[in-house]
PDB file of C-alpha atoms in Angstrom:
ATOM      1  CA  UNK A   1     -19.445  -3.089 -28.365  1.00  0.00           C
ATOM      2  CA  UNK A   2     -19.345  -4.566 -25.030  1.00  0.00           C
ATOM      3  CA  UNK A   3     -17.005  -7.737 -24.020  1.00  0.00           C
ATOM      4  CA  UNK A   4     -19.618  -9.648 -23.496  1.00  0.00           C
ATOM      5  CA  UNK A   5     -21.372  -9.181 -26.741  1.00  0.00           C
ATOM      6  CA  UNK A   6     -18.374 -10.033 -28.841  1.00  0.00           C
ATOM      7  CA  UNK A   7     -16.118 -13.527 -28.941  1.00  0.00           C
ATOM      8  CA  UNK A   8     -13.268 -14.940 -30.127  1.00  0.00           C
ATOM      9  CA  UNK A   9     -13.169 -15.953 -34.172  1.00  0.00           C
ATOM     10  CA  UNK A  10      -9.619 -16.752 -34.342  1.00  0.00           C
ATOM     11  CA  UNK A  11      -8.070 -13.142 -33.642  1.00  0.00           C
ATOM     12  CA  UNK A  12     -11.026 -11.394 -34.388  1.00  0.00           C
ATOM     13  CA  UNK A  13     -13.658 -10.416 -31.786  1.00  0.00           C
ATOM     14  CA  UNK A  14     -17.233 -11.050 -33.957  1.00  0.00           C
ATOM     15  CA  UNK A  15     -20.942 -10.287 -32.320  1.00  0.00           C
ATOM     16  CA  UNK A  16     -21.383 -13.898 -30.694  1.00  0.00           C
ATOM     17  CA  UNK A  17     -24.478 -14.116 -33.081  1.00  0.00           C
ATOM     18  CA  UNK A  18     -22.206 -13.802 -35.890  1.00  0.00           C
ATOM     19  CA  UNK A  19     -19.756 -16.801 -34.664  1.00  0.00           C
ATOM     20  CA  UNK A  20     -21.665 -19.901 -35.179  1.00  0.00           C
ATOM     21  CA  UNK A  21     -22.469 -18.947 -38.718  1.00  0.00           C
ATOM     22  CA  UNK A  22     -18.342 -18.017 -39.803  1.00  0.00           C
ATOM     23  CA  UNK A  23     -17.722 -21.594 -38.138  1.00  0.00           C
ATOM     24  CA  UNK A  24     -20.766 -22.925 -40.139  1.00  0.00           C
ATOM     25  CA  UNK A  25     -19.054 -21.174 -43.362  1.00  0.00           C
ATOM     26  CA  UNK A  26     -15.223 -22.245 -42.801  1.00  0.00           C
ATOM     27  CA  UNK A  27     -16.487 -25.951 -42.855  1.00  0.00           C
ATOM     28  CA  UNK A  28     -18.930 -25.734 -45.676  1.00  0.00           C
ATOM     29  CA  UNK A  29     -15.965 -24.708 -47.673  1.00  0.00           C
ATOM     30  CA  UNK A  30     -13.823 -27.834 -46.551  1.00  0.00           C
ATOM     31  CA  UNK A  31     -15.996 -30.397 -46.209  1.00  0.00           C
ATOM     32  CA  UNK A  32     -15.407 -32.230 -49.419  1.00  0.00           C
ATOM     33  CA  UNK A  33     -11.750 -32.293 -48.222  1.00  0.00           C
ATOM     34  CA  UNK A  34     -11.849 -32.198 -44.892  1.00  0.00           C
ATOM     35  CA  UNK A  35     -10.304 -35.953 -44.486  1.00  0.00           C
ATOM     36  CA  UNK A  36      -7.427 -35.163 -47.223  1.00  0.00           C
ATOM     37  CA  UNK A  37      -6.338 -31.884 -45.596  1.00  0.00           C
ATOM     38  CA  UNK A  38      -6.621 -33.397 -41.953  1.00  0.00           C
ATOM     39  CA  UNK A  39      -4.074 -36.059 -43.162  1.00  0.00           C
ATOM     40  CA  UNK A  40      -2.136 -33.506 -45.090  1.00  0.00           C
ATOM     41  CA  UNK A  41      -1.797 -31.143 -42.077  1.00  0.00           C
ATOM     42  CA  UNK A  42      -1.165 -33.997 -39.109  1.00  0.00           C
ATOM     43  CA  UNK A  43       0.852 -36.452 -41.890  1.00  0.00           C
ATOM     44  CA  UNK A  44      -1.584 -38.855 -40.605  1.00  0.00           C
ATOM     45  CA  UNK A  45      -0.932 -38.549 -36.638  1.00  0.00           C
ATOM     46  CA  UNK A  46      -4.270 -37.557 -36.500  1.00  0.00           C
ATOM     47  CA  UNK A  47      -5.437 -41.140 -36.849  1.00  0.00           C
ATOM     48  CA  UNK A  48      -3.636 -42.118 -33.998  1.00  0.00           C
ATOM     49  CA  UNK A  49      -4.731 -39.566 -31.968  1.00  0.00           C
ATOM     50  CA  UNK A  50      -8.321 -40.694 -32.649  1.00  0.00           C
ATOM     51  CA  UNK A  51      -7.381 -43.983 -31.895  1.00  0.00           C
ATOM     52  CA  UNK A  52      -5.810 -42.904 -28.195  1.00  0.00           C
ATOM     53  CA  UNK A  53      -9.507 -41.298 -27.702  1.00  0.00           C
ATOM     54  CA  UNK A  54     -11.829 -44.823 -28.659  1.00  0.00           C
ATOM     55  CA  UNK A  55      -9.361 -46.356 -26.110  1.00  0.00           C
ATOM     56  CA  UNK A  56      -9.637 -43.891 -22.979  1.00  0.00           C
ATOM     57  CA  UNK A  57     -13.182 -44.286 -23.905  1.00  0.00           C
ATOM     58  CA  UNK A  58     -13.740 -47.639 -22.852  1.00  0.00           C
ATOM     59  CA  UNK A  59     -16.934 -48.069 -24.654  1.00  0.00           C
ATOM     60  CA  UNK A  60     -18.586 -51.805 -24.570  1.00  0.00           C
ATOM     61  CA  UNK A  61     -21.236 -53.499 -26.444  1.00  0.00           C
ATOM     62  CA  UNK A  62     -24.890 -52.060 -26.004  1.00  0.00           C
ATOM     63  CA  UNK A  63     -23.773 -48.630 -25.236  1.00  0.00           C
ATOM     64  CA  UNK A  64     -24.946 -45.071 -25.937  1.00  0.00           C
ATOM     65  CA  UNK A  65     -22.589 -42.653 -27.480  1.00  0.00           C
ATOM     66  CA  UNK A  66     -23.174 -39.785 -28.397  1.00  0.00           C
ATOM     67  CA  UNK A  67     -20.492 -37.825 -30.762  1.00  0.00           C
ATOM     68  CA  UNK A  68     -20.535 -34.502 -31.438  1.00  0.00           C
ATOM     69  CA  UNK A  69     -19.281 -32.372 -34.029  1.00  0.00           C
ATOM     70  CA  UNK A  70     -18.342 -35.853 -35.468  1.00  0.00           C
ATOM     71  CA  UNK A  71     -17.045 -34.371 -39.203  1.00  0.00           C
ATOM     72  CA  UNK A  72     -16.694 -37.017 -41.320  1.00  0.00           C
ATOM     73  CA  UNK A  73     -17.417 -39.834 -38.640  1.00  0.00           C
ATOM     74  CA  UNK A  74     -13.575 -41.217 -37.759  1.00  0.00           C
ATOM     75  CA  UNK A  75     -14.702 -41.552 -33.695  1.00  0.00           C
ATOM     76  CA  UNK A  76     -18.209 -42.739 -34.750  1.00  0.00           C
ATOM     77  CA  UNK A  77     -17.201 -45.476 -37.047  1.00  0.00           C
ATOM     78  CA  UNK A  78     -15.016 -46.659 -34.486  1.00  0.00           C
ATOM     79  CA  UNK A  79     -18.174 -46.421 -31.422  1.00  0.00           C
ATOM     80  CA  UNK A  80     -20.349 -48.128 -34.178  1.00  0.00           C
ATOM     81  CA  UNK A  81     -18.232 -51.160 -34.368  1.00  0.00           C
ATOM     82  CA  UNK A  82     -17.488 -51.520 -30.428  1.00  0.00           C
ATOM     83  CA  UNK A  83     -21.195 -51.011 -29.319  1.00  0.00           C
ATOM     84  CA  UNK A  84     -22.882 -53.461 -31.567  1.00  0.00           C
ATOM     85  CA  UNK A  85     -25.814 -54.161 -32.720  1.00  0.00           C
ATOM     86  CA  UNK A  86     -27.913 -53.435 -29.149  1.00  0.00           C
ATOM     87  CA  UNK A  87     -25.806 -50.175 -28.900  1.00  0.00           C
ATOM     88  CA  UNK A  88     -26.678 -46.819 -29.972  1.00  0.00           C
ATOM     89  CA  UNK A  89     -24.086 -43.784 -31.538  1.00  0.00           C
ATOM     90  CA  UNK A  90     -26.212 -41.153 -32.015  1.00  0.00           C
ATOM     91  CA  UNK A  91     -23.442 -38.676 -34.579  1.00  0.00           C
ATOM     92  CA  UNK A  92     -23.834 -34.950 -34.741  1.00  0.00           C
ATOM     93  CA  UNK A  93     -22.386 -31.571 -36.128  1.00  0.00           C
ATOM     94  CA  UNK A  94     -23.684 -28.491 -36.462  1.00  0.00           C
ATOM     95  CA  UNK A  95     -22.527 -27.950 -40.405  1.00  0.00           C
ATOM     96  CA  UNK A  96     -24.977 -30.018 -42.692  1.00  0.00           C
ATOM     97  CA  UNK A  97     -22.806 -30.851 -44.974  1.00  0.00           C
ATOM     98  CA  UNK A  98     -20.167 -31.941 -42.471  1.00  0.00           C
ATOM     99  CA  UNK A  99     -22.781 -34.301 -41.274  1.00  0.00           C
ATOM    100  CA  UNK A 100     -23.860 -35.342 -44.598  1.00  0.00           C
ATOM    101  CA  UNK A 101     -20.164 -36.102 -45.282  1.00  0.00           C
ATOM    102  CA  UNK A 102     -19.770 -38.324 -42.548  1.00  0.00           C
ATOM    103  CA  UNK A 103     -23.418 -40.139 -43.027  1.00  0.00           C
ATOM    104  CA  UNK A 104     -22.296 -40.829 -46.550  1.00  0.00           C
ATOM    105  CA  UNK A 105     -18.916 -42.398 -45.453  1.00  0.00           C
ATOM    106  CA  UNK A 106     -20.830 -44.645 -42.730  1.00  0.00           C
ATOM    107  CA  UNK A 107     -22.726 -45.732 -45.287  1.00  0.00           C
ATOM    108  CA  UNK A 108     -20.147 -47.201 -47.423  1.00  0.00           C
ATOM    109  CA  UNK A 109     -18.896 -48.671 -44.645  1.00  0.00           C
ATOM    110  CA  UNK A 110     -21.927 -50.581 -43.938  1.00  0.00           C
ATOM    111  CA  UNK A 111     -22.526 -48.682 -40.417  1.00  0.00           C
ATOM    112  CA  UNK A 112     -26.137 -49.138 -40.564  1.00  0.00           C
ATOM    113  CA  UNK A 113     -28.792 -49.784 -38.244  1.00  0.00           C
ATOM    114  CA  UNK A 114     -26.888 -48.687 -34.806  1.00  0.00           C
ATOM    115  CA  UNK A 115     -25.883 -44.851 -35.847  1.00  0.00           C
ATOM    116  CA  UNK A 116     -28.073 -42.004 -36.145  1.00  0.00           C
ATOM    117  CA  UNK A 117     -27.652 -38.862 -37.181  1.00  0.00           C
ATOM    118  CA  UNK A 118     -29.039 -35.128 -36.021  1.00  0.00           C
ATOM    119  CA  UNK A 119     -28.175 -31.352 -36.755  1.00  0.00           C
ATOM    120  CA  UNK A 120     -26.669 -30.382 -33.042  1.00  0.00           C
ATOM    121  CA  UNK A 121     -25.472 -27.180 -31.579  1.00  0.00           C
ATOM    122  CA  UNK A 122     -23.396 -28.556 -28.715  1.00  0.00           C
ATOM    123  CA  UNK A 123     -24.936 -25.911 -26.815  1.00  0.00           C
ATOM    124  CA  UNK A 124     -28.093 -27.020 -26.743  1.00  0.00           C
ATOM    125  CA  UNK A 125     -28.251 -30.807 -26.933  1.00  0.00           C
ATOM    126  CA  UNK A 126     -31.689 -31.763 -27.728  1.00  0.00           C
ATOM    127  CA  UNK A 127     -31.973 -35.090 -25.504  1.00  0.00           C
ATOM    128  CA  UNK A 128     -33.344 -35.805 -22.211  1.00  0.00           C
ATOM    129  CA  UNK A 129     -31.392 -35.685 -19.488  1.00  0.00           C
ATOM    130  CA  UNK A 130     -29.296 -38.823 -18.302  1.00  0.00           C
ATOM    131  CA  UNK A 131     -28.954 -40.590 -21.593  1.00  0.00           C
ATOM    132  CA  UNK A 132     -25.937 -41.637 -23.379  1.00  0.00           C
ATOM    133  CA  UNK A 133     -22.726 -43.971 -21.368  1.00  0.00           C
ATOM    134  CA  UNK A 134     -20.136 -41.967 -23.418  1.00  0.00           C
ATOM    135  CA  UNK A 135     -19.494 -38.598 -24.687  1.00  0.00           C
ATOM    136  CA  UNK A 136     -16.792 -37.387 -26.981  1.00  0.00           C
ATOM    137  CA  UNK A 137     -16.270 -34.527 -29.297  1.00  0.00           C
ATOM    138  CA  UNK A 138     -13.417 -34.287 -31.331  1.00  0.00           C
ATOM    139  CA  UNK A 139     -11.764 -31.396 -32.542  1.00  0.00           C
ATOM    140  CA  UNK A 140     -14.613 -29.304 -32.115  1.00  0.00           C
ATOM    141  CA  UNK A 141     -14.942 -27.418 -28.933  1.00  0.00           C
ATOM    142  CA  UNK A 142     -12.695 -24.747 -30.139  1.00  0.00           C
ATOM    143  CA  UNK A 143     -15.128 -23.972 -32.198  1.00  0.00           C
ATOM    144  CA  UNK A 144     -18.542 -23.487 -29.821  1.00  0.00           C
ATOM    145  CA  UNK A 145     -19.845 -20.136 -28.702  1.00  0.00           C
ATOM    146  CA  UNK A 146     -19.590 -20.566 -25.195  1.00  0.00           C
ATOM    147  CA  UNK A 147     -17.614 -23.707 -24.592  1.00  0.00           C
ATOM    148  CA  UNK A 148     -18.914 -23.375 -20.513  1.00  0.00           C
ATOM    149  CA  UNK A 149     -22.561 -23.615 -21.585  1.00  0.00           C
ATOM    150  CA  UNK A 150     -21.423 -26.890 -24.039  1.00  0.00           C
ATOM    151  CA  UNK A 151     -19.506 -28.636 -21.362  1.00  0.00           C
ATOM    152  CA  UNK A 152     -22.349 -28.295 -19.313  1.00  0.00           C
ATOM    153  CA  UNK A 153     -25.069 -29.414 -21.833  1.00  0.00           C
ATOM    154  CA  UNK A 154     -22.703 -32.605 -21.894  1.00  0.00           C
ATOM    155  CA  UNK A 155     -22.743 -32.765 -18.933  1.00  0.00           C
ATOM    156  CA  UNK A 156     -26.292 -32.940 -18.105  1.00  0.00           C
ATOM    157  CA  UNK A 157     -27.100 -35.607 -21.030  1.00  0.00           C
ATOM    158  CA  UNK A 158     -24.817 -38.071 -19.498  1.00  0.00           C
ATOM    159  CA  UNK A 159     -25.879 -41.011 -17.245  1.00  0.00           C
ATOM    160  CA  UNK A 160     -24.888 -41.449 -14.148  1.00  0.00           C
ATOM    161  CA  UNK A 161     -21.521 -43.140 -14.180  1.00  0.00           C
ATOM    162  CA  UNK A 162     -20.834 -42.368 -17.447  1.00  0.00           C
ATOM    163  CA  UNK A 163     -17.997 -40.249 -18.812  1.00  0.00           C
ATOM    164  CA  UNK A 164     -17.298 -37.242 -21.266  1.00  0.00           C
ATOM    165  CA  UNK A 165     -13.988 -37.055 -23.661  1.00  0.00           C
ATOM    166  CA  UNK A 166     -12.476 -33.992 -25.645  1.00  0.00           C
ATOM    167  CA  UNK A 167     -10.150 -34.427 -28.341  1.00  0.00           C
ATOM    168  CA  UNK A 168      -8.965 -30.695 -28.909  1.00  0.00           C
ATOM    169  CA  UNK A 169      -5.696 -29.287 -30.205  1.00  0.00           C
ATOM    170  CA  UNK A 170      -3.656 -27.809 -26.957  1.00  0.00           C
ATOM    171  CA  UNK A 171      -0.703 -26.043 -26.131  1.00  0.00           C
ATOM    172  CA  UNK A 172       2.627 -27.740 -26.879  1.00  0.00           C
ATOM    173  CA  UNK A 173       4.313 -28.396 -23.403  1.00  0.00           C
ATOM    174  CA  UNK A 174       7.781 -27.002 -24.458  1.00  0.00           C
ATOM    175  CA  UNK A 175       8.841 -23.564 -25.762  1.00  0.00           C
ATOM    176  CA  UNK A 176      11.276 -25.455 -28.869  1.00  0.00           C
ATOM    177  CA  UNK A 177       7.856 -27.557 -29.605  1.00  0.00           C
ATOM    178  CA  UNK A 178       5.960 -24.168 -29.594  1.00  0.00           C
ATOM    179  CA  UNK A 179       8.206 -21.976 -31.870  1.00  0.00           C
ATOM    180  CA  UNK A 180       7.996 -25.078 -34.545  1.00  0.00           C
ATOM    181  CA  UNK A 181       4.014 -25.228 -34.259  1.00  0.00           C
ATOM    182  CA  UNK A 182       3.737 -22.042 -34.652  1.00  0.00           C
ATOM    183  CA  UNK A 183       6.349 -21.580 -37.430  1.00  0.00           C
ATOM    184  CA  UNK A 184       4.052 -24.801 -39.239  1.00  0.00           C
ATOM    185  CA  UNK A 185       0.698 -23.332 -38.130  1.00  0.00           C
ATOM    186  CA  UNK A 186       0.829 -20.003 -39.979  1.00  0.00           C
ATOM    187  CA  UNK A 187       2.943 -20.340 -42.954  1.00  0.00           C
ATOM    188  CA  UNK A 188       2.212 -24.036 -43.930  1.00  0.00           C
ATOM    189  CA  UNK A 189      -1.322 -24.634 -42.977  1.00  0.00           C
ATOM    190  CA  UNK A 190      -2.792 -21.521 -44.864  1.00  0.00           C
ATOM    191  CA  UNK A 191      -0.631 -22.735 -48.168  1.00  0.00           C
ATOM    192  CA  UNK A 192      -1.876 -26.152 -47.787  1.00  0.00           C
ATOM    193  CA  UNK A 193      -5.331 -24.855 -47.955  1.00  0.00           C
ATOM    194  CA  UNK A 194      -4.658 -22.676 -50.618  1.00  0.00           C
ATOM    195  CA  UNK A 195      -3.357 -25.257 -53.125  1.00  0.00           C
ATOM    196  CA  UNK A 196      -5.780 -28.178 -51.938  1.00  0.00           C
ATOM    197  CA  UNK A 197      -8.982 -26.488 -51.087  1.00  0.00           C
ATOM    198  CA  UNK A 198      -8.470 -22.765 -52.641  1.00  0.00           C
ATOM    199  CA  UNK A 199      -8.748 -21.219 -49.322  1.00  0.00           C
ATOM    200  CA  UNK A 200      -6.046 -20.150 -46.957  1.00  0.00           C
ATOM    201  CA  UNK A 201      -7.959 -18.269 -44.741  1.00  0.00           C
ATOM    202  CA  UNK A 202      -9.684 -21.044 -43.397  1.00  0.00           C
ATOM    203  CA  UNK A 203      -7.002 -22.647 -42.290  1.00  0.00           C
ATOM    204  CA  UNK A 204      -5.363 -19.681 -40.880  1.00  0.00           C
ATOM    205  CA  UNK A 205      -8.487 -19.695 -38.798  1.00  0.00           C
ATOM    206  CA  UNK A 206      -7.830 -22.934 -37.629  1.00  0.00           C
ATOM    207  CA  UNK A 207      -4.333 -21.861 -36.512  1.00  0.00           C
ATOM    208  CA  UNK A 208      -5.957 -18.743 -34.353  1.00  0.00           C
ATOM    209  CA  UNK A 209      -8.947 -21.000 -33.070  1.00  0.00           C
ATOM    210  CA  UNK A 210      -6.235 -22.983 -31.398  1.00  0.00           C
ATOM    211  CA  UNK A 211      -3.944 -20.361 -30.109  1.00  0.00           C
ATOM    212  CA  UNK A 212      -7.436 -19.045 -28.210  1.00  0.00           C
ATOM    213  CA  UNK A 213      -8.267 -22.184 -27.311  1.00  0.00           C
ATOM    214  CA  UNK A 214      -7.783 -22.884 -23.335  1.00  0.00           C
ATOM    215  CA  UNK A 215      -4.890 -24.777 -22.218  1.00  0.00           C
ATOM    216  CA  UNK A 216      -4.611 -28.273 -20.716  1.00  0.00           C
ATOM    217  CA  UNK A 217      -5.293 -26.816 -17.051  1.00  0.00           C
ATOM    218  CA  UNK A 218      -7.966 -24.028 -17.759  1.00  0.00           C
ATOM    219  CA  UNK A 219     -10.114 -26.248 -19.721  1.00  0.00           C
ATOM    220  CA  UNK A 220      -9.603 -29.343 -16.928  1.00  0.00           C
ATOM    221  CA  UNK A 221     -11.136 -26.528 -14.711  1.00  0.00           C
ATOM    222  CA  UNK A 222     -14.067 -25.769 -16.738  1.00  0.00           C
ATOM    223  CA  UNK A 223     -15.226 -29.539 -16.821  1.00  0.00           C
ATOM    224  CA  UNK A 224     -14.906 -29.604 -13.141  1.00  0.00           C
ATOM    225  CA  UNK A 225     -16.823 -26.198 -12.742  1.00  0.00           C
ATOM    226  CA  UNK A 226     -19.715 -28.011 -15.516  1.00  0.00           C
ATOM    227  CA  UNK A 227     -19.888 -30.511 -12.689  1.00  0.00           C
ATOM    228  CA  UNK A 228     -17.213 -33.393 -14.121  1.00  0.00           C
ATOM    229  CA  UNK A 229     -14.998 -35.693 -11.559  1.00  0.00           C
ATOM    230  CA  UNK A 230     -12.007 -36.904 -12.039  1.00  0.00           C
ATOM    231  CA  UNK A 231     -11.388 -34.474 -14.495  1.00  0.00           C
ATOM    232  CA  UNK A 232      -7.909 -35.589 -15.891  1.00  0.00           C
ATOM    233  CA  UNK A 233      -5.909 -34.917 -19.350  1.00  0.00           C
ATOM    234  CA  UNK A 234      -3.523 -36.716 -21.544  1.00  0.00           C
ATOM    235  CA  UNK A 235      -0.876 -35.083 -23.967  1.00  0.00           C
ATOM    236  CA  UNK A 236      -0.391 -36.338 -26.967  1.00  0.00           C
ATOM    237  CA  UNK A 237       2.256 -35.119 -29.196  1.00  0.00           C
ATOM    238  CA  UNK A 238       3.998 -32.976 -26.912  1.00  0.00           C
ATOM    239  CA  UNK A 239       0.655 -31.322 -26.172  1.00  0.00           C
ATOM    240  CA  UNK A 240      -0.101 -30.230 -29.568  1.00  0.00           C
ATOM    241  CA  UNK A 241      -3.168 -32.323 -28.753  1.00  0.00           C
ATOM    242  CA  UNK A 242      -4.584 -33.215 -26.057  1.00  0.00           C
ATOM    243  CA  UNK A 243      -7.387 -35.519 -24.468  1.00  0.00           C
ATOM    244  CA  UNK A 244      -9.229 -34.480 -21.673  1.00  0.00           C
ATOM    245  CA  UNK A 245     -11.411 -36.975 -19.874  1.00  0.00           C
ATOM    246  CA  UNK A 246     -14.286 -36.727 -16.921  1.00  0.00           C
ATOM    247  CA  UNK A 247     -17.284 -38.551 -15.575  1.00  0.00           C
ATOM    248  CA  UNK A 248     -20.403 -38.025 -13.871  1.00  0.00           C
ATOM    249  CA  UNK A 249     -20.518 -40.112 -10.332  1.00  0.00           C
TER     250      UNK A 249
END
């Protein structure tokens, strides 16, 4: 089978067909504890990492968001709050029960009349062009087909002046910092998953996804190629995470 017929699923190369729907799989079998193991596997940093993102943001009252692959609805709660009752998040995922996850939680929270929700394959965003002031998607780009074609789809829905934010898990900026990760990545992460949600091999996925993932650099080139300015990137962590921000001028 070709190169071009085949991507990345961790290690693996899978028919790109075939991708979307082991993605889809991996989180229906988390979902109910996605928000336990994220704080189990980040000891909670992943909070403040979220929290770094609604700030480079800059998102004001009466705004458009749009979040996708929102999980649970961390970055979305947060949008809901800032834009107000005149503003718009518009949350998405690609996994039902992901989304239904995070609905439920913004529910209980009282986020209602500002947020709504739609099935989305970052690929194909179904909105007009020129629509939403902000863009984010958090931890979840690793996980698209063909991250170019997403990039530009976000691209194309954003207004005019408006600007585009992925949270993403990167490459750790020293080679110490790296050994460690990777020590943690594949021996703790899979056992984690094992004891809280009966399966490791999710999580080892999640380890591969990011080792595949493009670095700091090669991904601050692909939002320039889908058109972004200003493309710039912040490390958070030691680059275990990173933010990467860019607008459309």
């Amino acid at each position: 089978m070709s190169d071009q017929h085949t991507t990345d699923f961790g290690y693996q190369r899978v028919p790109v067909e075939e991708k979307a729907k082991r993605v889809r799989a991996v989180f229906d079998s988390v979902a109910e504890r996605y928000d336990l193991m994220n704080d189990l596997m980040s000891f909670g940093i992943h909070r403040l990492w979220k929290r770094h993102t609604i700030e480079l943001a800059g998102v004001r009252r009466g705004q458009r968001v749009l979040d996708l692959a929102a999980g649970t609805g961390d970055l979305a709660a947060r949008f809901a709050g800032l834009v107000g009752p005149e503003g718009l998040v518009v949350m998405t995922d690609i996994n039902a029960r992901m989304l239904n996850e995070g609905r439920d939680r913004l529910l209980d929270r009282g986020r209602v009349g500002n947020v709504a929700y739609c099935l989305v394959n970052a690929e194909q965003i179904p909105f007009a062009d020129d629509q939403f002031d902000c863009i984010t998607i958090g931890f979840g780009l690793r996980n698209v087909t063909h991250k170019q074609k997403a990039l530009e789809e976000m691209f194309r829905v954003l207004k005019p002046g408006g600007r585009a934010l992925v949270l993403e898990f990167s490459h750790p900026r020293s080679k110490p910092l790296s050994k460690l990760y990777d020590l943690y990545s594949f021996n703790v992460l899979p056992t984690l998953g094992r004891l809280v949600v009966n399966d490791p091999d999710s999580y080892r996925y999640l380890a591969e996804s990011i080792r595949v993932h493009p670095d700091q650099e090669t991904l601050r080139a692909m939002m320039e190629a889908a058109g972004f300015e200003r493309c710039d990137y912040f490390n958070l962590t030691g680059g275990i995470v990173a933010i990467h921000r860019g607008y459309k001028l």
